[in-house]
PDB file of C-alpha atoms in Angstrom:
ATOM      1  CA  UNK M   1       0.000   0.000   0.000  1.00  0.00           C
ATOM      2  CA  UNK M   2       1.389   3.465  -0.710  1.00  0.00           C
ATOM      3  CA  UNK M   3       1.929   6.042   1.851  1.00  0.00           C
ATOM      4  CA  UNK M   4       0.896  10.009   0.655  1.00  0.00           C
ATOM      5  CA  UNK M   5       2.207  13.162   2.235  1.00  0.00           C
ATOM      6  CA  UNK M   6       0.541  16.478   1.333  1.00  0.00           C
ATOM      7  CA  UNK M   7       3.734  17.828   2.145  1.00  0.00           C
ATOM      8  CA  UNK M   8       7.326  17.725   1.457  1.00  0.00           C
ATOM      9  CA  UNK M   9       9.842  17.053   4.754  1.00  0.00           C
ATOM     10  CA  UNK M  10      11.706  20.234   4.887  1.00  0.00           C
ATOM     11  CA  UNK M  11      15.499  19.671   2.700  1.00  0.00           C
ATOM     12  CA  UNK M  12      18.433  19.051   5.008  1.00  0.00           C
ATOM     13  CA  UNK M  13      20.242  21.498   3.473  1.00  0.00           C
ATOM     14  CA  UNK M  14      18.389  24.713   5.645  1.00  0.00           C
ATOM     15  CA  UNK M  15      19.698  23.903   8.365  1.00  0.00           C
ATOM     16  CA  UNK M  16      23.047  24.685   7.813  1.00  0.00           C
ATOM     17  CA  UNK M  17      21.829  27.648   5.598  1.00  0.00           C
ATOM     18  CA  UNK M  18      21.072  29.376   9.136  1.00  0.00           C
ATOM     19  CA  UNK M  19      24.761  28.202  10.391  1.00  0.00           C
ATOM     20  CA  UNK M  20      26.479  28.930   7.323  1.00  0.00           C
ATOM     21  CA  UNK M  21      25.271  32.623   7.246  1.00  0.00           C
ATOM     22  CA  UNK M  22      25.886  32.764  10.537  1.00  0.00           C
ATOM     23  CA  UNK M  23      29.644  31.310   9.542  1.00  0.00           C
ATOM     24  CA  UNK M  24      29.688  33.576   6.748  1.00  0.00           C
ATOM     25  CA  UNK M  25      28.990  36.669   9.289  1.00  0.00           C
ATOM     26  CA  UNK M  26      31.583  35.741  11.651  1.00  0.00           C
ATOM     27  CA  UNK M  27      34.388  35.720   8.301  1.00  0.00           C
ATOM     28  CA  UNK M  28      33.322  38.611   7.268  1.00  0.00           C
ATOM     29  CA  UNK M  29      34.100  40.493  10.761  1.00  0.00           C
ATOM     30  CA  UNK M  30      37.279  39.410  10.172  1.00  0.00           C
ATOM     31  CA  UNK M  31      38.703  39.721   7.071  1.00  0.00           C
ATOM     32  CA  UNK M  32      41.840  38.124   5.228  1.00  0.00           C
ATOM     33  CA  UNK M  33      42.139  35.670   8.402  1.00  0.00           C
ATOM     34  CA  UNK M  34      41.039  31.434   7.328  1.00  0.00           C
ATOM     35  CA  UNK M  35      39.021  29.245   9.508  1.00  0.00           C
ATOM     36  CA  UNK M  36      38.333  25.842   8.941  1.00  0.00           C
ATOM     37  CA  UNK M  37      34.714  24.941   6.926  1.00  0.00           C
ATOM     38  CA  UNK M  38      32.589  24.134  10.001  1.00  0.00           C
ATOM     39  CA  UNK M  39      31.202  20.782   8.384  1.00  0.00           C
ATOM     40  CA  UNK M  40      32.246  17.954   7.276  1.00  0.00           C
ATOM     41  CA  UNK M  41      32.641  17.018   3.982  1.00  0.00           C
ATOM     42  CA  UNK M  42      32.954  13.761   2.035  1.00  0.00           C
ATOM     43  CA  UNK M  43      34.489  16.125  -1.084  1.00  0.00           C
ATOM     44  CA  UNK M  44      36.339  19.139  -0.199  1.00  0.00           C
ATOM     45  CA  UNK M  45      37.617  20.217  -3.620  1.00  0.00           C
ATOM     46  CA  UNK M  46      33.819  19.968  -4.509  1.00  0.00           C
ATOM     47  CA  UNK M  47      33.162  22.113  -1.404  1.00  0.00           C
ATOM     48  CA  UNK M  48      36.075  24.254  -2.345  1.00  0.00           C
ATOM     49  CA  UNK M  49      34.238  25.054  -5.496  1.00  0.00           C
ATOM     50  CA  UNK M  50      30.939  25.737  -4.162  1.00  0.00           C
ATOM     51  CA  UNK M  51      32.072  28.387  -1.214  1.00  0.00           C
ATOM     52  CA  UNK M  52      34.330  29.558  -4.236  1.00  0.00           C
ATOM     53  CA  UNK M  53      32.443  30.165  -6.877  1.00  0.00           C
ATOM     54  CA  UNK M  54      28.831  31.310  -4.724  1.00  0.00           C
ATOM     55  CA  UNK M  55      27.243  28.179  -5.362  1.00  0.00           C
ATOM     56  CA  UNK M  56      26.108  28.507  -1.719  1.00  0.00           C
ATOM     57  CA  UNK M  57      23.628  31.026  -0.838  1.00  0.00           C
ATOM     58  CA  UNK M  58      25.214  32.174   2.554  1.00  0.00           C
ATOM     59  CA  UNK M  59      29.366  32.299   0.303  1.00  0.00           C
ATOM     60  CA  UNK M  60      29.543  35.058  -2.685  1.00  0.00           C
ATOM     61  CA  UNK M  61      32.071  37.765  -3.851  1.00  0.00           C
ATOM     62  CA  UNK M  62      34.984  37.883  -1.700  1.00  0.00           C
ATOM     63  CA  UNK M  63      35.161  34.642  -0.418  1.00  0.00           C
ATOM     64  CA  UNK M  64      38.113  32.355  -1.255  1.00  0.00           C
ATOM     65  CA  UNK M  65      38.417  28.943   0.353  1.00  0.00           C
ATOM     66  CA  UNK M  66      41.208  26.183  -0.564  1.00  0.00           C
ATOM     67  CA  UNK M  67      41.676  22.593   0.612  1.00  0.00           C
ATOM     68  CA  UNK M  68      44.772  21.404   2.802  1.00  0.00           C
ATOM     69  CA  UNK M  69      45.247  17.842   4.038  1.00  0.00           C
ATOM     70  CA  UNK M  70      41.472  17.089   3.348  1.00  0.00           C
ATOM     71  CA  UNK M  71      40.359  20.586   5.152  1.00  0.00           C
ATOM     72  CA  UNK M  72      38.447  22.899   4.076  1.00  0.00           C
ATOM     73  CA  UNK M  73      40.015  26.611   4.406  1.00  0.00           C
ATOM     74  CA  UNK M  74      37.824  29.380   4.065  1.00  0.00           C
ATOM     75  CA  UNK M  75      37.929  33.460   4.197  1.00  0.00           C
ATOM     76  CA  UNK M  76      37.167  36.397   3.424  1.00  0.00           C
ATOM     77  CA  UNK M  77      38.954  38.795   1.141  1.00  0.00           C
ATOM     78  CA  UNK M  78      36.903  42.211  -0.180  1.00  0.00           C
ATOM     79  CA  UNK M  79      39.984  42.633  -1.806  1.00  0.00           C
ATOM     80  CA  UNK M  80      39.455  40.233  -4.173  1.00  0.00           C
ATOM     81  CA  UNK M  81      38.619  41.667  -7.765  1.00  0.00           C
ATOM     82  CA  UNK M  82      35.345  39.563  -9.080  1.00  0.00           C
ATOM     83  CA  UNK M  83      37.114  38.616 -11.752  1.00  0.00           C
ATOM     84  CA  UNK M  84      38.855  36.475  -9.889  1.00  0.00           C
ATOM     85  CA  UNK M  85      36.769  34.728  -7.808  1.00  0.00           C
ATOM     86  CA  UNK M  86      35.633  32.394 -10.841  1.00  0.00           C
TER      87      UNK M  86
END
């Protein structure tokens, strides 16, 4: 027998919108210095793209992030020409 929702559950992925903003914040207060990506991640160079390149909604001009030993690095740099960042 099938089971019917009249709703979706809510995608995982919101909650760590909220904590990456809130990440996101805390870089931007302090500028040009890395901290390590909060989560973890079963593909950092895939992660290293997304923060990158602003394929996360909290990450977008400015931010740079690189992996080392497996970590991701992240930080933020309004330095950065946009040109750049891609």
């Amino acid at each position: 027998m099938s089971v019917f929702y009249t709703e979706l559950p809510a995608p995982q992925t919101r909650a760590r919108e909220r904590a990456n903003r809130e990440f996101a914040a805390e870089l931007r207060r302090n500028p040009g210095q890395w901290a390590v990506y909060p989560w973890h991640t079963r593909s950092p160079h895939s992660t290293k793209h997304r923060l990158r390149n602003g394929m996360s909604a909290a990450f977008g001009a400015g931010f740079e992030s690189e992996v080392r030993g497996g970590t991701v690095y992240v930080r933020y740099n309004p330095a950065v020409p946009l040109d750049l960042i891609a």
